[in-house]
Coordinates of C-alpha atoms and ligand atoms in Angstrom, one line a residue:
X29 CA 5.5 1.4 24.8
X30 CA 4.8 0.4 21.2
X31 CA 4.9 2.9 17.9
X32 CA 1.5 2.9 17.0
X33 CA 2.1 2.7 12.8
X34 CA 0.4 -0.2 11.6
X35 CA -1.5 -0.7 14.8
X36 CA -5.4 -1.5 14.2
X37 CA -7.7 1.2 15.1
X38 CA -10.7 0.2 17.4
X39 CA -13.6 2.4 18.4
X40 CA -14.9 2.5 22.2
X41 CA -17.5 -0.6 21.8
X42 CA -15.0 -2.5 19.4
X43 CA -12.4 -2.1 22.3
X44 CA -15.2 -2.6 24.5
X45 CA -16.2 -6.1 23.1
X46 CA -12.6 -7.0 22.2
X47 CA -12.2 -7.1 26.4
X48 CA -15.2 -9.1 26.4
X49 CA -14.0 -11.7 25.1
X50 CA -10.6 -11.7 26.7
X51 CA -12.8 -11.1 30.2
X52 CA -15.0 -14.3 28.8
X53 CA -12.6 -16.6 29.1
X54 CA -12.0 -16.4 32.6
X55 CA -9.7 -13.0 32.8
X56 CA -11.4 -10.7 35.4
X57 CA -11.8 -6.5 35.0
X58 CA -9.3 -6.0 37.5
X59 CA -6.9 -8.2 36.0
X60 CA -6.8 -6.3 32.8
X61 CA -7.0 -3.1 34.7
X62 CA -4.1 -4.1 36.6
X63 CA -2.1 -5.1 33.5
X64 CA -3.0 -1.4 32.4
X65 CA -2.2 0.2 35.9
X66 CA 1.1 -1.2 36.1
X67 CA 2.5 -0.4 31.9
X68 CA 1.1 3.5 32.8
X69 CA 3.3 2.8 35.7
X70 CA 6.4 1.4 34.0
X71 CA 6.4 3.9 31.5
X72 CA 5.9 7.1 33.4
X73 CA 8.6 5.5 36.2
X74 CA 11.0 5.6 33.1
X75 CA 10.2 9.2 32.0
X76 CA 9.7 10.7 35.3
X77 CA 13.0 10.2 36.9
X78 CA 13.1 11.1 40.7
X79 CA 10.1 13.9 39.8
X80 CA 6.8 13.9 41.7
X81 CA 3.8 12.5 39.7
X82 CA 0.5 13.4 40.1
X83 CA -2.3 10.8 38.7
X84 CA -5.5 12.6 38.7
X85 CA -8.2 9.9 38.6
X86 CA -12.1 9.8 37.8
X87 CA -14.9 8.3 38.3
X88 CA -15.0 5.2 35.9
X89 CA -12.6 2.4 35.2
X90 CA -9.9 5.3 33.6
X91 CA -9.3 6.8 37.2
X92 CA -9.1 3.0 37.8
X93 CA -6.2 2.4 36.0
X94 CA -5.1 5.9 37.8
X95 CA -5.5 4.1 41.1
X96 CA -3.3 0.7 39.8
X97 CA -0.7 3.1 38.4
X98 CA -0.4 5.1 41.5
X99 CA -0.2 2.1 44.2
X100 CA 2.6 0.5 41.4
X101 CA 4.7 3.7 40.9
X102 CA 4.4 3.8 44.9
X103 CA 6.0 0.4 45.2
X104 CA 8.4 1.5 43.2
X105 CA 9.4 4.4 45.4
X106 CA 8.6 7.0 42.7
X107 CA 7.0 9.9 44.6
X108 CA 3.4 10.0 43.4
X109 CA 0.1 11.5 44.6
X110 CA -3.6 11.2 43.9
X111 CA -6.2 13.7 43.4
X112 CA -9.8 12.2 42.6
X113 CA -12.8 13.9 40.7
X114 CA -15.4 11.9 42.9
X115 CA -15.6 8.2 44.4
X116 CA -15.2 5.5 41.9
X117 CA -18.5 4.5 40.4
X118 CA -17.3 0.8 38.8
X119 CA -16.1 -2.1 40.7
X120 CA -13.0 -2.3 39.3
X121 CA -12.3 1.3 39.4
X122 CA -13.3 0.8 43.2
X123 CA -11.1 -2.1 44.1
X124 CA -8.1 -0.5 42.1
X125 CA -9.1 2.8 44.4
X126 CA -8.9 0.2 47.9
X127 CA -5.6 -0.8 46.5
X128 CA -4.7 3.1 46.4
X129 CA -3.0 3.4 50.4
X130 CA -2.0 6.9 49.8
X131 CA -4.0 9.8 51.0
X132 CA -6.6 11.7 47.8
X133 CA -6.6 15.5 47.2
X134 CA -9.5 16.4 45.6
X135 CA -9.3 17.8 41.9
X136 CA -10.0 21.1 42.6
X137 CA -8.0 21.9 45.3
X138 CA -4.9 19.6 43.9
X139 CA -1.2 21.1 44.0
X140 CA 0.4 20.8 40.6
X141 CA 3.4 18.4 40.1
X142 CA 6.4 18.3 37.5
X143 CA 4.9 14.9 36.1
X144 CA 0.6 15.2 35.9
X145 CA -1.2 11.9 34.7
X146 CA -4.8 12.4 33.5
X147 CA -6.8 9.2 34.5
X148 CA -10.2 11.4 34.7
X149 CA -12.4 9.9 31.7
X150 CA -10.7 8.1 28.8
X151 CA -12.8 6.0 26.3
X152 CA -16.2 5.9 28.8
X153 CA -16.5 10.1 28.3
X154 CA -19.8 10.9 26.2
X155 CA -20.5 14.4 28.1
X156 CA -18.9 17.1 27.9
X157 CA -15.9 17.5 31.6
X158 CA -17.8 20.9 32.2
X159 CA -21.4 19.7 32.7
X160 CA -19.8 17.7 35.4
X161 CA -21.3 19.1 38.8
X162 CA -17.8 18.7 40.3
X163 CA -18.6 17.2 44.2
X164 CA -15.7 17.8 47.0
X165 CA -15.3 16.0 49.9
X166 CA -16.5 17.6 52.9
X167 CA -13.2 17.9 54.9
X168 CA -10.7 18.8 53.0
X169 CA -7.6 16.6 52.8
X170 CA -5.5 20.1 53.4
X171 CA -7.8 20.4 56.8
X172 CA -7.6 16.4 57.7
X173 CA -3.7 17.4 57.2
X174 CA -3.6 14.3 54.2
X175 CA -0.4 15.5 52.8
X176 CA 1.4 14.8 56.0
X177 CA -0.2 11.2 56.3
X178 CA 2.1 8.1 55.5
X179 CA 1.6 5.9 52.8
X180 CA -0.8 3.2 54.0
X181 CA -3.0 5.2 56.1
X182 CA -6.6 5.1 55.1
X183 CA -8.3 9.0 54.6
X184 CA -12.3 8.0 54.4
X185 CA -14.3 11.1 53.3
X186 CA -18.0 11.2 52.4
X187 CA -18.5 13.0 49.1
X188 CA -20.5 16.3 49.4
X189 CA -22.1 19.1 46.7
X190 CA -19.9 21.2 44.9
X191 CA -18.3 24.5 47.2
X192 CA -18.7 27.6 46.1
X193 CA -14.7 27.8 45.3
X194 CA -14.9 24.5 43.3
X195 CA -13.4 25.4 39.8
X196 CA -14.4 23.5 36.8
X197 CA -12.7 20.3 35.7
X198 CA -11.2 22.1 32.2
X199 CA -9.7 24.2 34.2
X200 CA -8.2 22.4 36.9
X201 CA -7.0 20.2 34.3
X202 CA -5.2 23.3 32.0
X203 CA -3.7 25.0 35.2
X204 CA -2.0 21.5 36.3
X205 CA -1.2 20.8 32.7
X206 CA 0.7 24.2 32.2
X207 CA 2.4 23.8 35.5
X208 CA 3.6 20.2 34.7
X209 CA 6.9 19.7 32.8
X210 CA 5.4 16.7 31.2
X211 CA 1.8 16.2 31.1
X212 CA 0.7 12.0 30.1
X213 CA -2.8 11.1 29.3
X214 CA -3.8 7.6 30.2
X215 CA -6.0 6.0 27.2
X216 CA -6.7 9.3 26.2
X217 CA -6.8 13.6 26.6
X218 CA -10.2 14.0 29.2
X219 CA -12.7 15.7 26.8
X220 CA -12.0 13.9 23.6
X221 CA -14.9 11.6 22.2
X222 CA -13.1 8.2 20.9
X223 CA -15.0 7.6 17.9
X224 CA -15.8 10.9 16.5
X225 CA -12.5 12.7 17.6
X226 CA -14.8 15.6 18.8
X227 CA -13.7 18.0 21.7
X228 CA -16.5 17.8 23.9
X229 CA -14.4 19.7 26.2
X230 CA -10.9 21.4 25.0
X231 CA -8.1 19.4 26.9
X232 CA -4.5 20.8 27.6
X233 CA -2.4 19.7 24.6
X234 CA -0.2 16.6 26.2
X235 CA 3.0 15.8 25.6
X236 CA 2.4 11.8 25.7
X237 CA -0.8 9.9 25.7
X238 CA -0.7 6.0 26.1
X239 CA -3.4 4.2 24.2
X240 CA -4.7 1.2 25.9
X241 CA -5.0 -1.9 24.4
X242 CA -6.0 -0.3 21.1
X243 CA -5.2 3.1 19.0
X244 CA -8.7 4.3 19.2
X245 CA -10.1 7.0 16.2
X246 CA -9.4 10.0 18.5
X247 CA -5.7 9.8 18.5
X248 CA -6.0 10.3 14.9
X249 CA -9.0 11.9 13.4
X250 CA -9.0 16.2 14.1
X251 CA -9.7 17.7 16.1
X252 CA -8.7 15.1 18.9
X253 CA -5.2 14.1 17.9
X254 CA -4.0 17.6 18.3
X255 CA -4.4 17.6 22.1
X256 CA -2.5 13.9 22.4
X257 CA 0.7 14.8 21.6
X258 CA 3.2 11.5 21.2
X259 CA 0.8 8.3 20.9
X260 CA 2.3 5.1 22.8
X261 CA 0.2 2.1 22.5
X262 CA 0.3 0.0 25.8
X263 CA -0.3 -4.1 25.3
X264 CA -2.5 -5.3 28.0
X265 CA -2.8 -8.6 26.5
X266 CA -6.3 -8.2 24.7
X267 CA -5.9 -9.4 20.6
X268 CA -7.7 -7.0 18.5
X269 CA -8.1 -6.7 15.2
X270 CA -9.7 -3.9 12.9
X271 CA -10.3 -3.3 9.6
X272 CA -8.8 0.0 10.4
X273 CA -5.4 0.8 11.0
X274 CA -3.1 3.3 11.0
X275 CA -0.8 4.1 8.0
X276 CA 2.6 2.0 7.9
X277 CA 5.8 3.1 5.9
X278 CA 5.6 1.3 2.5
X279 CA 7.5 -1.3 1.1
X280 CA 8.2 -0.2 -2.4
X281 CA 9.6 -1.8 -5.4
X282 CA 13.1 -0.7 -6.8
X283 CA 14.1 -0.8 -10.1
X284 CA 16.5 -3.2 -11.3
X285 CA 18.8 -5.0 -14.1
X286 CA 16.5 -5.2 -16.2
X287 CA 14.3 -2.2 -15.4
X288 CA 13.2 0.3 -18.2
X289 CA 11.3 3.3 -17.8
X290 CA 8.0 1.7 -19.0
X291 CA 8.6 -0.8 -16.7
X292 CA 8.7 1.8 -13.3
X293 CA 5.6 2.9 -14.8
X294 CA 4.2 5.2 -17.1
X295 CA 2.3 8.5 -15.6
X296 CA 0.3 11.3 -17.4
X297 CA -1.0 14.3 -16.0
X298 CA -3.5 16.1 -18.0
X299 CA -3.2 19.8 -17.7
X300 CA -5.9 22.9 -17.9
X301 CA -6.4 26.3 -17.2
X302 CA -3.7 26.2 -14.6
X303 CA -1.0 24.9 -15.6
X304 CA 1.1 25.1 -13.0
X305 CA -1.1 22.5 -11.1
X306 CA -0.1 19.7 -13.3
X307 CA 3.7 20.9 -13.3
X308 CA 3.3 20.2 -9.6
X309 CA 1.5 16.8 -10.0
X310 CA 4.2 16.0 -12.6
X311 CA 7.4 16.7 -10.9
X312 CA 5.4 14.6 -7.8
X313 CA 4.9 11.7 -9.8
X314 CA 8.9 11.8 -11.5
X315 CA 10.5 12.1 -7.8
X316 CA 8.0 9.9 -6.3
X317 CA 10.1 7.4 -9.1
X318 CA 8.0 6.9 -11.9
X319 CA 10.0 6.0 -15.1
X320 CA 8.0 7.9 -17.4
X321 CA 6.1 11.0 -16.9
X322 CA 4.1 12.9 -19.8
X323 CA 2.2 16.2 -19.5
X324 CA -1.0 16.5 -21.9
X325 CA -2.2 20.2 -22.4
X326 CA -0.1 23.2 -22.3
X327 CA 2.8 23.8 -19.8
X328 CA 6.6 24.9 -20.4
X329 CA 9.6 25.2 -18.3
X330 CA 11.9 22.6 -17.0
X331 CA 12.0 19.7 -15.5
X332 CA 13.8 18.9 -19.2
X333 CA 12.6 15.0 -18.4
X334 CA 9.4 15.5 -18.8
X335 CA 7.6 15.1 -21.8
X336 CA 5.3 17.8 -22.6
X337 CA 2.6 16.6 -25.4
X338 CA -0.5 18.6 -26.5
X339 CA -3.8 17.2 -25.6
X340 CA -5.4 15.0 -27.9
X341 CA -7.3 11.6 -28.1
X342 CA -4.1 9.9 -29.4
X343 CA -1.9 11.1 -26.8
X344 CA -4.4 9.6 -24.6
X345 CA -4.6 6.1 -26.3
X346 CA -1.2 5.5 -25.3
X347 CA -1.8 1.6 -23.5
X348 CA 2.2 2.0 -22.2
X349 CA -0.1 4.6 -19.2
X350 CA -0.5 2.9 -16.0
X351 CA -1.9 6.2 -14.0
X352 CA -3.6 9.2 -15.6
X353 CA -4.2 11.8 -12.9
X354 CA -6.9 14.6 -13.7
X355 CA -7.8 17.4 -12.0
X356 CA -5.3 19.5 -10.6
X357 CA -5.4 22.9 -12.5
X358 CA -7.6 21.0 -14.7
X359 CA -10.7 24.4 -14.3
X360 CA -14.3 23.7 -15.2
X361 CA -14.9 25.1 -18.4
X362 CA -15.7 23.1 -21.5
X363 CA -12.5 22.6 -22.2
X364 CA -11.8 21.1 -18.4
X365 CA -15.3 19.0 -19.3
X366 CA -14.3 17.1 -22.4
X367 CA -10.9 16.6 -21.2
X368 CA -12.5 15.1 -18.6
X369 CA -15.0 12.7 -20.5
X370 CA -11.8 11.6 -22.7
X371 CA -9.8 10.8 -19.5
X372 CA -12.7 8.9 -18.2
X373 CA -13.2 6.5 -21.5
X374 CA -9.7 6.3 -21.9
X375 CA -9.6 3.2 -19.7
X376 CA -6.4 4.2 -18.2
X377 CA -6.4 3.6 -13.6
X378 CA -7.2 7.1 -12.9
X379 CA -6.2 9.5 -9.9
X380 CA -9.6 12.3 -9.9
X381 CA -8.6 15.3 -7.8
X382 CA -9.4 19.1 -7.7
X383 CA -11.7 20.5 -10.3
X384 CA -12.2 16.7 -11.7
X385 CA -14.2 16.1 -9.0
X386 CA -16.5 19.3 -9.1
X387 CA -17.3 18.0 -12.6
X388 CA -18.3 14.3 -11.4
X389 CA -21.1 12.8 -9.2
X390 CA -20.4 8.9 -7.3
X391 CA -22.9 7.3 -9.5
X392 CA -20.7 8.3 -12.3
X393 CA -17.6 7.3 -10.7
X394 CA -18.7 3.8 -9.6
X395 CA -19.9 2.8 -13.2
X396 CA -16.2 3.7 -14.2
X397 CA -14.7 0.1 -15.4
X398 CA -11.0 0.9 -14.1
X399 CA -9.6 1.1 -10.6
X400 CA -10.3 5.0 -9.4
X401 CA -8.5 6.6 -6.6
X402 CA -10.3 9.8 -5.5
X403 CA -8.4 12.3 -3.7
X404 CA -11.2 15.6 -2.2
X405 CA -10.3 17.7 0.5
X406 CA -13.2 18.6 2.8
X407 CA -14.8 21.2 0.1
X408 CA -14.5 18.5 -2.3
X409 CA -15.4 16.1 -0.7
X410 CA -18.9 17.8 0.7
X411 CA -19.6 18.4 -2.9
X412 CA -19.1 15.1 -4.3
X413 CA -20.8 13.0 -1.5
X414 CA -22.9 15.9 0.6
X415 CA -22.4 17.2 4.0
X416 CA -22.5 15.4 7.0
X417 CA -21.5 15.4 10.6
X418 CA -20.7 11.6 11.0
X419 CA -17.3 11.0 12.1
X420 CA -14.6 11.5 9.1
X421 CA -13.6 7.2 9.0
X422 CA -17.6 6.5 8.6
X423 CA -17.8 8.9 6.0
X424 CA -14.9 8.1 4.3
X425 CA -15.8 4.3 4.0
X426 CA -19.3 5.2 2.8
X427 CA -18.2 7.3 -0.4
X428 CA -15.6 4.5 -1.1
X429 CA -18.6 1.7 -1.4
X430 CA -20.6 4.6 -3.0
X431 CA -18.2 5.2 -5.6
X432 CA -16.6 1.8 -5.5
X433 CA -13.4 3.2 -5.6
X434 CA -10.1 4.4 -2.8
X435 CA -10.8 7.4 -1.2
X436 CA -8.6 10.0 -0.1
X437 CA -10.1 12.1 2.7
X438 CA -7.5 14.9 2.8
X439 CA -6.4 17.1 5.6
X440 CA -4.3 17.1 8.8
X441 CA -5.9 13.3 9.5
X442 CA -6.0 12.3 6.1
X443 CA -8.3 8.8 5.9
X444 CA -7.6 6.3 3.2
X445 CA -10.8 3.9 2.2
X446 CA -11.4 1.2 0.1
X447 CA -14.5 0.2 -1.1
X448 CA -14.0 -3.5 0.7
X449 CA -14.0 -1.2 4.3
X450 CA -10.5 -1.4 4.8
X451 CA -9.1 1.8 6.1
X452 CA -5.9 3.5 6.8
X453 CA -5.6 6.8 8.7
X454 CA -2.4 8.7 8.4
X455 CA -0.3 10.4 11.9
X456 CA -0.6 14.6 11.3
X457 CA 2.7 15.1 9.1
X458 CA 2.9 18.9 9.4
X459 CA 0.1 21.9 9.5
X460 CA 2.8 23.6 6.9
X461 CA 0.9 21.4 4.4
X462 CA -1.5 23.2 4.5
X463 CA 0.4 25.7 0.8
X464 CA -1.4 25.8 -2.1
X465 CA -1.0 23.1 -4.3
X466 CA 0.7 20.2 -1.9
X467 CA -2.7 18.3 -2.8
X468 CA -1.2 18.7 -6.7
X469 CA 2.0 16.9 -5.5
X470 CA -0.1 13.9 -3.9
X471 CA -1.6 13.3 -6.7
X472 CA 1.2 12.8 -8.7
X473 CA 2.9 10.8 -5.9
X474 CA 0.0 8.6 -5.5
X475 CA 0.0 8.3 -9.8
X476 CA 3.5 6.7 -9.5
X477 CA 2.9 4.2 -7.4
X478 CA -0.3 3.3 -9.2
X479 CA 1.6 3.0 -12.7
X480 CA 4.1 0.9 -10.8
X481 CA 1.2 -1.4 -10.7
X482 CA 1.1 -0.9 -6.4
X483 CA -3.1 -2.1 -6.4
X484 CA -5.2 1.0 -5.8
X485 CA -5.3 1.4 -1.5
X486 CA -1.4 0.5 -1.6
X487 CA -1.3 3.3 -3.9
X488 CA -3.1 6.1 -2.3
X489 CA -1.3 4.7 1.3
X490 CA 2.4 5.2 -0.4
X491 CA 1.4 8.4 -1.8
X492 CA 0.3 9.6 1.5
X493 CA 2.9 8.4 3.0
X494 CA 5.6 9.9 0.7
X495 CA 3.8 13.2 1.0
X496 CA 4.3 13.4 4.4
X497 CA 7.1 11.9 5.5
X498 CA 8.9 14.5 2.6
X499 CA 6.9 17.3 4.8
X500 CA 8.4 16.5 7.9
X501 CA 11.4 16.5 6.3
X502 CA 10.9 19.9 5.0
X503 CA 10.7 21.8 8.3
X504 CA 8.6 25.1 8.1
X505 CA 7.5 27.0 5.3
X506 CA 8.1 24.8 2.4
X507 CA 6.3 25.4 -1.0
X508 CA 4.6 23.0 -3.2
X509 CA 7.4 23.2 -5.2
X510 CA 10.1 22.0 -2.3
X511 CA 7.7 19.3 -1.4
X512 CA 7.6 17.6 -4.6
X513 CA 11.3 17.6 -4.8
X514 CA 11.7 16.3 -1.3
X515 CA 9.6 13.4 -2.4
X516 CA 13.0 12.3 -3.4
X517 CA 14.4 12.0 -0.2
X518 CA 11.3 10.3 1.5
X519 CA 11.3 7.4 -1.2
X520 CA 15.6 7.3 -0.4
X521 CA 14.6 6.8 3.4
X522 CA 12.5 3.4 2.4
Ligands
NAX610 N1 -13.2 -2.3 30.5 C1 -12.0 -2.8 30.7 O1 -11.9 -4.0 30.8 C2 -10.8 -2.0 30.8 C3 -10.9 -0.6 30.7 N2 -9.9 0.2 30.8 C4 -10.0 1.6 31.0 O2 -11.3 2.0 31.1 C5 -11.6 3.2 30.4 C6 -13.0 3.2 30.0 O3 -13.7 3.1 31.2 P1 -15.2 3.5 31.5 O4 -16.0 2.9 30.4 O5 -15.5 3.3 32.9 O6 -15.2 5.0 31.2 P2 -14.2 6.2 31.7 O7 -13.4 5.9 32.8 O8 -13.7 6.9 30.5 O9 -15.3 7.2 32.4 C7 -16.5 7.4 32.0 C8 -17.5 7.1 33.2 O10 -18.0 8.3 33.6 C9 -19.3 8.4 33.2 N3 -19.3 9.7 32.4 C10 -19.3 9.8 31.1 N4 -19.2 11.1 30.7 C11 -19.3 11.7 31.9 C12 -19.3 13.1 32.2 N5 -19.2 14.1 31.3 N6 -19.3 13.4 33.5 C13 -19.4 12.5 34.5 N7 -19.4 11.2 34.2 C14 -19.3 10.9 33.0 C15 -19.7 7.2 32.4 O11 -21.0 6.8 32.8 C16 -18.6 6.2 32.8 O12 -19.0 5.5 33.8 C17 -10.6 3.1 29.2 O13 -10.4 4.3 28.7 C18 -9.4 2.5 29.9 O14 -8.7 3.5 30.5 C19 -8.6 -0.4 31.3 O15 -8.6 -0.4 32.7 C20 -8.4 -1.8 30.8 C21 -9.6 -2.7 31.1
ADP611 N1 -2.8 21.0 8.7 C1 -3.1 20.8 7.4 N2 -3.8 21.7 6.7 C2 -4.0 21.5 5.3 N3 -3.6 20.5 4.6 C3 -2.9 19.6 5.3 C4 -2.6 19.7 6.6 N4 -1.9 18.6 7.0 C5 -1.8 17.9 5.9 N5 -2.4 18.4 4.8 C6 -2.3 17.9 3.5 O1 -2.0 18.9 2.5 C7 -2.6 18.6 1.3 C8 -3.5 19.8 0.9 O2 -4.1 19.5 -0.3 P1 -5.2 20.5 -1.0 O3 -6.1 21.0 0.0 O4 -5.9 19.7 -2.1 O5 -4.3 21.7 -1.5 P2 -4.2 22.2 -3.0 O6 -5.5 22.2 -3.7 O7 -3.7 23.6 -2.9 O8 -3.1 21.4 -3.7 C9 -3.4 17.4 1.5 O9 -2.7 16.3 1.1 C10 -3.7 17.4 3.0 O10 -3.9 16.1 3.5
K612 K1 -7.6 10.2 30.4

C-alpha cells in the first residue's frame, strides 16, 4: 500500500489506455487482474486479522478483482465470503469468478461481516447503483443451504428477475457498511463517477479505498473523496504517467549565512476597505518565512514587524517586491479600482484574490506581462470564467490557458493549474477551513514563496500546502488568525 502524494492522477480512459499498452505487450487481462486481486488481498489479510471478510463483487472486471481477492484471502485461510450483484459480464471478471470455489450469496440477501470489501463497480460505473434492476438467483444460496458448503464445491444458479423483497443496491451496500467495523473499497466507493467525482449514487463513507494502478480524479475532487476515506494506491505493475498529480510536501529553501531579509523575499499586501483582510494575508506571508513584509493602505495593530506604509505609487515602485498580493479586503469601490490598476502596471509577480478578481476579466489578466497566480473560490471563480458543470480539473486547466496564469481553484479539493496543463490537486486538509478569511492567509502564504523566487505553480503548491498542513495541525475550530500563525509550525515540519 503506497501514500498517494505525488502520485499521478489518471482518469478512467487514461487508466484504461495506460493497461493497453501494458496488455499490448503480451500481458493478459487476467494477469493484471490477478496482480490486483491478490495486493486487495494482501492488504485486507494485514488489516483484517482473524475477522471474517465479505467481498461483495459486481458485474464488470471490479467484482473481478473481488473474485481474485476472495480465492487469494481463501488460500490464505482468512475467513472470507462472496456475495455477487449478478453473473460476471467480462471475461476476465468471469474467469476470476471460475477461480472463486467458495459458495455466492446474493447482494441482497448477504449477512453483514466485520471486514466488508466493495468490488461492485469501480472505474467502469457511468449509471447511477439504483437504476440497476437488481436480478437474484432463483434458489437462494440460504435454501440450496450454501453457507454450509465447503470451500471447493461449485453452487451453479441461473440468474432470474428481481423478487419482490430485493432491496436496492445503495442500500444493501449502507446497511453492510454500517454493520462492518472496517468498510474497504476496491478501486473505488460504488457510485462515484472517476472523472467528474460526481455521486451518481451516495456510497457509505469508507474507512479505506485502494486505488488501482492509478489515483484516479474521484479520490480527490468533491464530492467523491468524501466517501473514500484513507486512499492507498496499489502497484499492479502498469507505468503511468499524468500531467496531473496529486500535491507533494514542498522542498523549501532556508535561509542562510549569508541571508538578508531582501534576500528571503520581499512581500506587499495592499490593503482596502477591510483591513483586516490584508492583516491576515500579512501575518500569512511573515510566518510562511518571508524576510520582508510591508502593508500599503491603512491597517494598525501589531505584528510590530511589519511595516505599515500608506498607499501610494512610490511605495509601489519599490523593485526590492518579489510578490504583491491584492485583493483580500481590498472592496470594489474606486478606491479598490485604482489601487487595483496601480498594482497591475506595477510589474511586480502578483497574487489576485478576493475582490481583485470581481474587478478583472481573463482577457485582462493574460495580457498582464508578469507571472500571475489567481486564487477564486467557486463564487469567484464562476464570475471570472462563467459557470459550468465540467468537472473542477477541466475547468481549472481551461481558465489557467485562458488567463495564461496559475490557478487556484479553492475549496475542500483545492486544484492547482498552470497554463502549460500541469495540475496538482491537494488531499481535503480540514472542513474547519472553511472561517472567514483562511483564503486571506493563503494568499499571503502563497506571496512568500513567490518573493522567495519559488516559479509561479511551485508557489501556489507550497502555499497550499502550508495552508493545510497548518490546518491539520490546528484541530477544530481554529480562526484565520490561529491559522496564519500555525503557518509557522507547518514550514518547521519541512
Ligand atoms: N481493465 C483492466 O485491465 C483492469 C481493470 N481492473 C478493474 O476493473 C475496473 C473497471 O472495470 P470495468 O470497466 O469492467 O467496470 P466496473 O467493474 O467498474 O463495472 C462497470 C461495468 O458495469 C456496467 N455498468 C456501468 N454502470 C452500470 C450500472 N449503473 N448498472 C449496471 N451496470 C453498469 C458497465 O457496462 C461495465 O461493464 C477497475 O475499477 C478495476 O477495479 C483491474 O482488474 C486491473 C486490470
Ligand atoms: N471544507 C472546506 N470548506 C471551505 N473552505 C475550505 C474547505 N477545505 C479547505 N478550504 C480552504 O479554505 C480557504 C477558504 O478561502 P475563502 O473561501 O477565500 O475564504 P475567505 O474569503 O473568508 O478568506 C480556501 O483556501 C479553501 O481551499
Ligand atoms: K468498488
Amino acid at each position: 500500500m503506497i501514500r498517494i502524494e505525488c502520485q499521478p492522477i489518471l482518469t478512467a480512459a487514461e487508466m484504461r489506455a495506460a493497461e493497453n499498452a501494458v496488455i499490448a505487450t503480451g500481458v493478459s487481462v487476467e494477469t493484471l487482474m490477478d496482480r490486483a486481486g491478490t495486493a486487495i488481498a494482501e492488504a485486507v489479510r494485514r488489516l483484517a486479522g482473524t475477522n471474517e471478510v465479505l467481498i461483495l463483487c459486481g458485474p464488470g472486471n471490479n467484482g473481478g478483482d473481488g473474485y481474485v481477492a476472495a480465492r487469494v484471502l481463501a488460500e490464505m485461510g482468512v475467513p472470507v465470503r462472496v456475495a455477487a450483484l449478478s453473473e460476471p459480464k467480462t471475461d476476465a471478471a468471469k474467469s476470476a469468478r471460475a477461480g472463486w470455489l467458495g459458495p455466492i450469496e446474493t447482494l441482497a440477501e448477504a449477512k453483514h461481516a466485520p471486514i466488508l470489501v466493495d468490488a461492485l463497480f469501480g472505474s467502469g460505473l457511468t449509471r447511477p447503483l439504483d437504476a440497476i434492476t437488481t436480478p437474484t438467483p432463483n434458489r437462494s444460496p440460504a435454501d440450496a443451504g450454501a453457507q454450509d458448503r465447503p470451500l471447493g464445491e461449485r453452487l451453479e444458479f441461473s440468474w432470474a428477475p428481481a423478487s419482490a423483497r430485493e432491496r436496492s443496491v445503495v442500500e444493501c451496500l449502507h446497511s453492510l457498511g454500517n454493520a462492518a467495523l472496517l468498510s474497504i473499497a476496491v478501486d473505488l466507493p460504488s457510485g462515484l463517477a472517476t472523472d467528474s467525482g460526481q455521486a451518481l449514487s451516495t456510497p457509505p463513507v469508507f474507512d479505506l479505498t485502494l486505488a488501482l494502478g492509478a489515483v484516479k480524479p474521484a479520490h480527490l475532487l468533491q464530492p467523491a473523496a468524501r466517501y473514500c476515506g484513507q486512499i492507498r494506491l496499489l502497484d499492479i505493475g502498469v507505468p503511468t504517467v499524468s500531467q496531473a498529480e496529486v500535491l507533494k510536501t514542498p522542498s523549501l529553501p532556508t535561509p542562510g549565512p549569508d541571508s538578508h531579509k531582501y534576500t528571503r523575499g520581499m512581500v506587499a499586501i495592499i490593503a482596502g476597505t477591510m483591513s483586516g483582510a490584508a492583516d491576515l494575508a500579512a501575518l500569512a506571508a511573515m510566518r510562511a518565512g518571508a524576510g520582508y513584509v510591508t502593508l500599503l493602505g491603512d491597517s494598525q495593530g501589531p505584528p510590530h514587524a511589519l511595516v505599515r506604509t500608506p498607499f501610494s505609487d512610490q511605495a509601489l515602485a519599490n523593485d526590492r517586491i518579489g510578490a504583491l498580493v491584492i485583493g483580500p479586503g481590498l472592496g470594489r469601490d474606486d478606491t479598490a479600482r485604482a489601487r487595483l490598476e496601480a498594482a497591475l502596471n506595477a510589474g511586480h509577480p502578483l497574487i489576485i484574490d478576493g475582490d481583485a478578481l470581481r474587478l478583472l476579466d481573463p482577457d485582462h489578466i493574460k495580457a498582464l506581462k508578469v507571472p500571475v497566480i489567481l486564487t477564486p473560490h467557486a463564487g469567484e471563480f464562476d464570475a471570472l470564467f462563467g459557470k459550468s458543470d465540467t468537472d473542477k480539473i477541466t475547468r481549472a486547466r481551461d481558465a489557467a490557458t485562458r488567463a495564461n496564469a496559475v490557478v487556484v481553484f479553492k475549496g475542500a479539493d483545492t486544484v492547482i493549474a498552470a497554463p502549460d496543463g500541469r495540475v496538482r490537486i491537494a488531499q481535503g486538509a480540514s472542513d474547519w477551513l472553511s472561517t472567514a478569511g483562511t483564503g486571506d492567509v493563503l494568499s499571503g502564504a502563497i506571496g512568500a514563496m513567490l518573493a522567495a523566487k519559488l516559479d509561479p505553480l511551485d508557489s501556489a503548491c507550497a502555499g497550499v500546502w502550508l495552508h493545510g498542513d497548518a490546518a491539520r495541525r490546528l484541530g477544530p475550530a481554529f480562526i484565520a488568525d490561529d491559522l496564519a500563525e500555525a503557518l509557522r509550525s507547518a514550514r518547521a515540519s519541512l
